[in-house]
Tab-separated table of N, CA and C in Angstrom:
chain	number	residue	atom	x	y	z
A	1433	UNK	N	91.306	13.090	-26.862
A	1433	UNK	CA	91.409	13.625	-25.529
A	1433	UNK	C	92.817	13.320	-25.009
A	1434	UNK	N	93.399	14.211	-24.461
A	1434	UNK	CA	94.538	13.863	-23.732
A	1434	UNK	C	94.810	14.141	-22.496
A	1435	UNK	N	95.757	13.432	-21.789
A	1435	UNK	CA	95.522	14.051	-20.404
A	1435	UNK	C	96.759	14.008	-20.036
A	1436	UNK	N	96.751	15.268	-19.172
A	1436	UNK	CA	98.088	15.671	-18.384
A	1436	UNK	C	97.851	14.683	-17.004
A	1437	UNK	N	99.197	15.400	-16.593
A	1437	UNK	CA	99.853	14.712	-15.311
A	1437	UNK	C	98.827	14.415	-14.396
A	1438	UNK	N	98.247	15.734	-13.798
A	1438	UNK	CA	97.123	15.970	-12.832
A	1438	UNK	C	95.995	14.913	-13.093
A	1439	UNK	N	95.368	14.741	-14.580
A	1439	UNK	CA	95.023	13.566	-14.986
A	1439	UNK	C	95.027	12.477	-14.863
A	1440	UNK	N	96.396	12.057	-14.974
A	1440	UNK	CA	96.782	10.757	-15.293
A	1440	UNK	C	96.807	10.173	-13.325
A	1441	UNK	N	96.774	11.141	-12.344
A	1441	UNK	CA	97.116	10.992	-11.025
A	1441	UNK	C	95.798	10.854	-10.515
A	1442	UNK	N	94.825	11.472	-11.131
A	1442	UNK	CA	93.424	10.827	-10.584
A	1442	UNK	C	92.883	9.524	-10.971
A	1443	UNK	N	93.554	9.574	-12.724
A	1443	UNK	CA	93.151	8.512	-13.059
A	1443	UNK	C	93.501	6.800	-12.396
A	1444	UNK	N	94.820	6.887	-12.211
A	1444	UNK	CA	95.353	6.090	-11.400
A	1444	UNK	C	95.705	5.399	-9.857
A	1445	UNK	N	94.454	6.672	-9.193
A	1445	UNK	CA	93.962	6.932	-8.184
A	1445	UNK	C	92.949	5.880	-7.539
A	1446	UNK	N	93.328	4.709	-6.103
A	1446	UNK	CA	92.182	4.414	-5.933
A	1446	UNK	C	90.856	5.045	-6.052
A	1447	UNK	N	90.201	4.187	-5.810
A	1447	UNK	CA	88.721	5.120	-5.842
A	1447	UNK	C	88.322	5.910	-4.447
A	1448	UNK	N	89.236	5.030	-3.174
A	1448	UNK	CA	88.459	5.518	-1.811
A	1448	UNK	C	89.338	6.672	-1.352
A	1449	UNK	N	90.403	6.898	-2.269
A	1449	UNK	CA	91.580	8.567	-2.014
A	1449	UNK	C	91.179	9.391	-2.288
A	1450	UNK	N	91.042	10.574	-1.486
A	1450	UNK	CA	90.716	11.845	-2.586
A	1450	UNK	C	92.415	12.034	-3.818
A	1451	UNK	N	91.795	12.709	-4.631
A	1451	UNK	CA	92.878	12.819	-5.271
A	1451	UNK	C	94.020	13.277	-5.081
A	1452	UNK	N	93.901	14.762	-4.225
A	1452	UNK	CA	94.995	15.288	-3.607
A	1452	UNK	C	95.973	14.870	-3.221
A	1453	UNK	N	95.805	13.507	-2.580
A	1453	UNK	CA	96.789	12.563	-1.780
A	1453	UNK	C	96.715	11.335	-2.301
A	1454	UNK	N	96.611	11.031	-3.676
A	1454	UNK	CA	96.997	10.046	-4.238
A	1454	UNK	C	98.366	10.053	-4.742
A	1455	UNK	N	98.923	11.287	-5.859
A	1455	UNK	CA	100.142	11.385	-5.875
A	1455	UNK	C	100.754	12.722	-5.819
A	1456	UNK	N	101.775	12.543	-4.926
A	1456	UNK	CA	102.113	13.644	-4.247
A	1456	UNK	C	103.353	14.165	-5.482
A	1457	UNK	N	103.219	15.856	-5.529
A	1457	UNK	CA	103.905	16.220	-6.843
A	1457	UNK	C	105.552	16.381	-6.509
A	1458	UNK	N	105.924	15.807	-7.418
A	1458	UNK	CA	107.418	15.222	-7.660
A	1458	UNK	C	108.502	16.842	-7.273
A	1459	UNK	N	109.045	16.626	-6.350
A	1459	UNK	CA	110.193	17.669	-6.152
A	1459	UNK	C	111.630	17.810	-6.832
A	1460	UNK	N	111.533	18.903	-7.406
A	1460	UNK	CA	112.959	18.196	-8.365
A	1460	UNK	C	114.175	18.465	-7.215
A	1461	UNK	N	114.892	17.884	-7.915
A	1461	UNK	CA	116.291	17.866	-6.848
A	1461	UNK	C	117.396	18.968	-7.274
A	1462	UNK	N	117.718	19.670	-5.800
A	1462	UNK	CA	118.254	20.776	-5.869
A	1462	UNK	C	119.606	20.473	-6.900
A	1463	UNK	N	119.427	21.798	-7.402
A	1463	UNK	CA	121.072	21.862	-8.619
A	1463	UNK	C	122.156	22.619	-8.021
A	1464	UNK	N	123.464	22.096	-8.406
A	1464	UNK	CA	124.378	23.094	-7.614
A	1464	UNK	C	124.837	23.826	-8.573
A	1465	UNK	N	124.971	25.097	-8.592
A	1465	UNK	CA	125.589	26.409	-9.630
A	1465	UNK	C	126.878	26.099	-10.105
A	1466	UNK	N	127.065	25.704	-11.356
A	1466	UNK	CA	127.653	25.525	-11.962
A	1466	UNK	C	128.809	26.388	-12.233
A	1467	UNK	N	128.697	27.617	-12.492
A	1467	UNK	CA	128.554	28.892	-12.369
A	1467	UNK	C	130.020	29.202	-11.369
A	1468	UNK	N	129.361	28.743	-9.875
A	1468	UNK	CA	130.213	29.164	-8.664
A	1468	UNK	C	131.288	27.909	-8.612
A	1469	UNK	N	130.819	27.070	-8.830
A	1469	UNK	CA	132.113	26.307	-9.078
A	1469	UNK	C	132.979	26.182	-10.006
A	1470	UNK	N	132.778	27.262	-11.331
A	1470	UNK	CA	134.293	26.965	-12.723
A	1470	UNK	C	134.447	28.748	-12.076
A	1471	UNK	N	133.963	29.286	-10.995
A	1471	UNK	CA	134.323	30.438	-10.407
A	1471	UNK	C	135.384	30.482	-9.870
A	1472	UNK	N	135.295	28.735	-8.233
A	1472	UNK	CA	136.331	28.666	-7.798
A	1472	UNK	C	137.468	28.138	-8.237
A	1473	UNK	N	137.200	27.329	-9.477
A	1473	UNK	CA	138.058	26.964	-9.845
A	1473	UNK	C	139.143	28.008	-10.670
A	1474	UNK	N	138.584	28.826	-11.333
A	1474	UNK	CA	139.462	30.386	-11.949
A	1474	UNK	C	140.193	30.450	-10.391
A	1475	UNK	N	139.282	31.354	-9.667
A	1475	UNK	CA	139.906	31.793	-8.462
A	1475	UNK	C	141.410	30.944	-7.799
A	1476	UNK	N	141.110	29.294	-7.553
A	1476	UNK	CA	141.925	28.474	-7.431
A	1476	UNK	C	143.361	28.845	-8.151
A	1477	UNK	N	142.632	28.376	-9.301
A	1477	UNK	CA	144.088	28.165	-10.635
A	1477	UNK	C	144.996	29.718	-10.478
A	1478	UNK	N	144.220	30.510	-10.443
A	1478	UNK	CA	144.964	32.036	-10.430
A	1478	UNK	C	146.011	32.071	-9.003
A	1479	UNK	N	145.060	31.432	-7.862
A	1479	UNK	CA	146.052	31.440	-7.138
A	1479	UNK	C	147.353	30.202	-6.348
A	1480	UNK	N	146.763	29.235	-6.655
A	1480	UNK	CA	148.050	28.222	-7.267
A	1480	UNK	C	148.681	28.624	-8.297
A	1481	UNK	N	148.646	28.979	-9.286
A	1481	UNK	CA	149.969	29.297	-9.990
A	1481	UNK	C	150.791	30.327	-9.512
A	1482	UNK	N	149.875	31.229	-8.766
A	1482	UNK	CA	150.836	32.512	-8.039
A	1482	UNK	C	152.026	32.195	-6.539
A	1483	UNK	N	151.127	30.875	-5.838
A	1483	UNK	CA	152.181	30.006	-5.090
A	1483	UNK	C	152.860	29.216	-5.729
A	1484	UNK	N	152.846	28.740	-6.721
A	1484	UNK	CA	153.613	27.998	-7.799
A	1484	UNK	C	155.006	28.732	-8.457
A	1485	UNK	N	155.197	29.640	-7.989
A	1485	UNK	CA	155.878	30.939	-8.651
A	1485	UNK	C	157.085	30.641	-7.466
A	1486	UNK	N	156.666	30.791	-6.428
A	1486	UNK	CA	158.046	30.688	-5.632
A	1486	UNK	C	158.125	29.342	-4.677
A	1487	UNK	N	157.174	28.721	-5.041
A	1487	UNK	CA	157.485	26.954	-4.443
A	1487	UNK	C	156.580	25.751	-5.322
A	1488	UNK	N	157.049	24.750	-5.515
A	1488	UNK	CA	156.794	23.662	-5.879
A	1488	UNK	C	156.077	23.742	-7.322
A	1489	UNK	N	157.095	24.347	-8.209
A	1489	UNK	CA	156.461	24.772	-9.321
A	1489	UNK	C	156.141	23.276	-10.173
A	1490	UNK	N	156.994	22.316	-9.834
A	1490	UNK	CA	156.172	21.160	-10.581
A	1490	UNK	C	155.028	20.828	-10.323
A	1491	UNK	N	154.703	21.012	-9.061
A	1491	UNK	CA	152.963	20.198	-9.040
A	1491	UNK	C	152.256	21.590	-8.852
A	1492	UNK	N	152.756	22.700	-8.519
A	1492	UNK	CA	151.383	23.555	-8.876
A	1492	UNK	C	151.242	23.743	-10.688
A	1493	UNK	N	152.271	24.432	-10.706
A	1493	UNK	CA	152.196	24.941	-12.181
A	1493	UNK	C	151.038	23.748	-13.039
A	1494	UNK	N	151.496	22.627	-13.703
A	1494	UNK	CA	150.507	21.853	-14.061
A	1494	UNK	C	148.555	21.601	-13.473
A	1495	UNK	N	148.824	21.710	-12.231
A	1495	UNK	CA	147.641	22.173	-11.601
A	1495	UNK	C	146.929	23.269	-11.655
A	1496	UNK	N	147.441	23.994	-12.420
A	1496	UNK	CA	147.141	25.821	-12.088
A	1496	UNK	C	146.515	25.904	-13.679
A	1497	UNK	N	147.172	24.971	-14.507
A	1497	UNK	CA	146.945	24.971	-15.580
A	1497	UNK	C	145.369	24.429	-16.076
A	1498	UNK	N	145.428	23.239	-15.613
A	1498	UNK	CA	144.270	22.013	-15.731
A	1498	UNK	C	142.704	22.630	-14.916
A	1499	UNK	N	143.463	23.355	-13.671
A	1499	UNK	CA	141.720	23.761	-12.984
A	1499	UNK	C	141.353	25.221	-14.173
A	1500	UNK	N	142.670	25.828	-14.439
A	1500	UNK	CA	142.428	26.983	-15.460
A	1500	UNK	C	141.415	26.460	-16.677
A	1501	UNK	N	141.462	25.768	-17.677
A	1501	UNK	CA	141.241	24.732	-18.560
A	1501	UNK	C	139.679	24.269	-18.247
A	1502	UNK	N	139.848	23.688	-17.389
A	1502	UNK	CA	138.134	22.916	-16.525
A	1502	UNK	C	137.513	24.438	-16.462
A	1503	UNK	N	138.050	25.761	-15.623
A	1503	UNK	CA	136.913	26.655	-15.367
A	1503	UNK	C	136.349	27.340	-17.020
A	1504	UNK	N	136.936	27.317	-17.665
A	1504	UNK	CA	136.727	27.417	-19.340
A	1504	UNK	C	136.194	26.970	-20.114
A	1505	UNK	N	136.498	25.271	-19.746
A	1505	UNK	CA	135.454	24.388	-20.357
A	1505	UNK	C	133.966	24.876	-19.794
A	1506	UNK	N	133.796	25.201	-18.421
A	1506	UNK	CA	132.865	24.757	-17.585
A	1506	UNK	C	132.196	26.499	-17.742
A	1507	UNK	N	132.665	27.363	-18.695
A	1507	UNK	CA	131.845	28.521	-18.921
A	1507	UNK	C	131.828	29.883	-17.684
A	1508	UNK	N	133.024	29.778	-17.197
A	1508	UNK	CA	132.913	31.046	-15.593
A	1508	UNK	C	132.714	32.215	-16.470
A	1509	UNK	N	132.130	32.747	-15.045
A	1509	UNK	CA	132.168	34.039	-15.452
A	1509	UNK	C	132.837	35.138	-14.920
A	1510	UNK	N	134.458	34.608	-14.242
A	1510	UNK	CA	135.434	34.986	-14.224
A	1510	UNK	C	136.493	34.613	-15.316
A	1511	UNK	N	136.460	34.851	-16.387
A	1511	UNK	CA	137.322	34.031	-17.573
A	1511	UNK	C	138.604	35.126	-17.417
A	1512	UNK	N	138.817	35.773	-16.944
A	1512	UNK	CA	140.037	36.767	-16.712
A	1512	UNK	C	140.796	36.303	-15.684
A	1513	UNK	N	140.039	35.742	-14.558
A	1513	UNK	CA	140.919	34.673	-13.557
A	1513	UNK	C	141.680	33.657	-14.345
A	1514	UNK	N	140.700	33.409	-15.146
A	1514	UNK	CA	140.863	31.673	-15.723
A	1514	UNK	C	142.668	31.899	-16.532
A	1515	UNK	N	142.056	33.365	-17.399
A	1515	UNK	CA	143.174	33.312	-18.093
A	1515	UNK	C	144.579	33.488	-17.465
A	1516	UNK	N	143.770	34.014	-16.415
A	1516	UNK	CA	145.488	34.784	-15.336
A	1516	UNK	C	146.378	33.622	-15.017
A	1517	UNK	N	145.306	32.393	-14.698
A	1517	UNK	CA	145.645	31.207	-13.580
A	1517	UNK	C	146.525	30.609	-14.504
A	1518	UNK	N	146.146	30.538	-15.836
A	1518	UNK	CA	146.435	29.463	-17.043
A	1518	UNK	C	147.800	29.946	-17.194
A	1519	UNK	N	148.279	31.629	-17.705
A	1519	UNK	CA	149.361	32.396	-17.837
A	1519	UNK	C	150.356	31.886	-16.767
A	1520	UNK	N	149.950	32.320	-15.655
A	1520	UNK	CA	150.622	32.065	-14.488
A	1520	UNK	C	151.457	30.486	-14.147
A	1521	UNK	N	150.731	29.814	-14.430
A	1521	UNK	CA	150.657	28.244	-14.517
A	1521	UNK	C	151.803	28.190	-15.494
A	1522	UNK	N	151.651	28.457	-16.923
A	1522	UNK	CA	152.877	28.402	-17.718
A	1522	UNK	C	154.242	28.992	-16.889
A	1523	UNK	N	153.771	30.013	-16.789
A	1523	UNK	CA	155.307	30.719	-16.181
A	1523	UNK	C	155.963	30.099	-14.935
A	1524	UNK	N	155.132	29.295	-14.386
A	1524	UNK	CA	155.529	28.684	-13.197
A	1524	UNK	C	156.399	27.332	-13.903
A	1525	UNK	N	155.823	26.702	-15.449
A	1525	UNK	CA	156.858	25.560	-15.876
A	1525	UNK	C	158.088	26.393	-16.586
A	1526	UNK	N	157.637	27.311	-17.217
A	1526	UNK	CA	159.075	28.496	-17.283
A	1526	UNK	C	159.785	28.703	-16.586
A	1527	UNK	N	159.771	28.647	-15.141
A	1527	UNK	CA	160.992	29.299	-14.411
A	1527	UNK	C	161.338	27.949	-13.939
A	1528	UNK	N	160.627	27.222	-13.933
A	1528	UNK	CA	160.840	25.469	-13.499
A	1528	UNK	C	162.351	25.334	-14.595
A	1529	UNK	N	161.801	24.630	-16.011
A	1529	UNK	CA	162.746	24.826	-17.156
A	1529	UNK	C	164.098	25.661	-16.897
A	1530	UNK	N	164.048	27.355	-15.986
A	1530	UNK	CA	165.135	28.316	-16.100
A	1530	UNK	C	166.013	27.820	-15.417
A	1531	UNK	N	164.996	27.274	-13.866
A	1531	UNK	CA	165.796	26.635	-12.810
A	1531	UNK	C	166.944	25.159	-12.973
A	1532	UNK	N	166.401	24.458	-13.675
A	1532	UNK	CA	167.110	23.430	-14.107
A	1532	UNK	C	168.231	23.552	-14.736
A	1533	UNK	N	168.087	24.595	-16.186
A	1533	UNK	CA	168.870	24.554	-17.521
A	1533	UNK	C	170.189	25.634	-16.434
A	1534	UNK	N	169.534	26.872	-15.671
A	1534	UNK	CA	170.704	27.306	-14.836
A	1534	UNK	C	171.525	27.046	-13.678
A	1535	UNK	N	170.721	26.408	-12.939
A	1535	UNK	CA	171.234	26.128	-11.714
A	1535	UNK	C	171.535	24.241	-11.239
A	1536	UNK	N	170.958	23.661	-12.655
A	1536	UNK	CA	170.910	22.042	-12.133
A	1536	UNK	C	169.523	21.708	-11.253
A	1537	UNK	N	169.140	22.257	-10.917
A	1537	UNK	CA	168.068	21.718	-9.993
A	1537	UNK	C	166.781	22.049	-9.472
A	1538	UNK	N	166.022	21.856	-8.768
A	1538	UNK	CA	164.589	22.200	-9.007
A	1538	UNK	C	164.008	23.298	-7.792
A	1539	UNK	N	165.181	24.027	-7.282
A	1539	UNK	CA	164.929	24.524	-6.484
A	1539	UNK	C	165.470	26.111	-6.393
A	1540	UNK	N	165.063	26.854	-5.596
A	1540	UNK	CA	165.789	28.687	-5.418
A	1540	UNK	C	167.002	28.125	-5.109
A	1541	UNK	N	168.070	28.975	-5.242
A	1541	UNK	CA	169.057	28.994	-4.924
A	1541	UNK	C	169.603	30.476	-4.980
A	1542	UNK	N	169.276	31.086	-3.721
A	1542	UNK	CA	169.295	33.145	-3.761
A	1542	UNK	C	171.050	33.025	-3.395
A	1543	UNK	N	171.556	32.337	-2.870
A	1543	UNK	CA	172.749	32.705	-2.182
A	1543	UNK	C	173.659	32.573	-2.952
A	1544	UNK	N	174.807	33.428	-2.501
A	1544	UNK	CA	176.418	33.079	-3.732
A	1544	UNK	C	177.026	31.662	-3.791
């Protein structure tokens, strides 16, 4: 004989409870979508690396890269963001690299 849950809750049941309200059935605990969050994170990375493009390409670019990376690991189902963010992210340490090797320094320099 074996006995399930419902079972095992009467069984363990004073005698003067009805059963109903001996043990009350276990609520699982809400999950958060996994899903919507390696979502925002594509979304994120795509658009930090696109502000990364014309300011502070050292700390976005690397950032743009890493949330790109996490939404990939983490299975989105925007993986075309992911890839954009990741692309983008490189090109942002690319023009970083251009800026240095041409101009000395880590910054625009539009003027003559």
């Amino acid at each position: 004989m074996t006995l399930t849950l419902t079972d095992r809750a009467r069984t363990s049941a004073p005698a003067s409870a009805p059963a109903s309200e001996a043990a009350p059935a276990p609520v699982p605990a809400p999950r958060r979508a996994a899903g919507r969050e390696a979502d925002g994170l594509a979304v994120a990375s795509f658009v930090l690396g696109l502000v990364g493009l014309l300011a502070f390409n050292l700390l976005l670019g690397p950032t743009a890269i890493v949330m790109a990376l996490l939404s990939l690991a983490r299975r989105t189902r925007r993986p075309g963001r992911a890839y954009l963010g990741l692309a983008v992210g490189v090109a942002d340490l690319v023009v970083l690299a251009v800026l240095v090797t041409v101009n000395g320094t880590v910054s625009w320099n539009l003027g003559g």
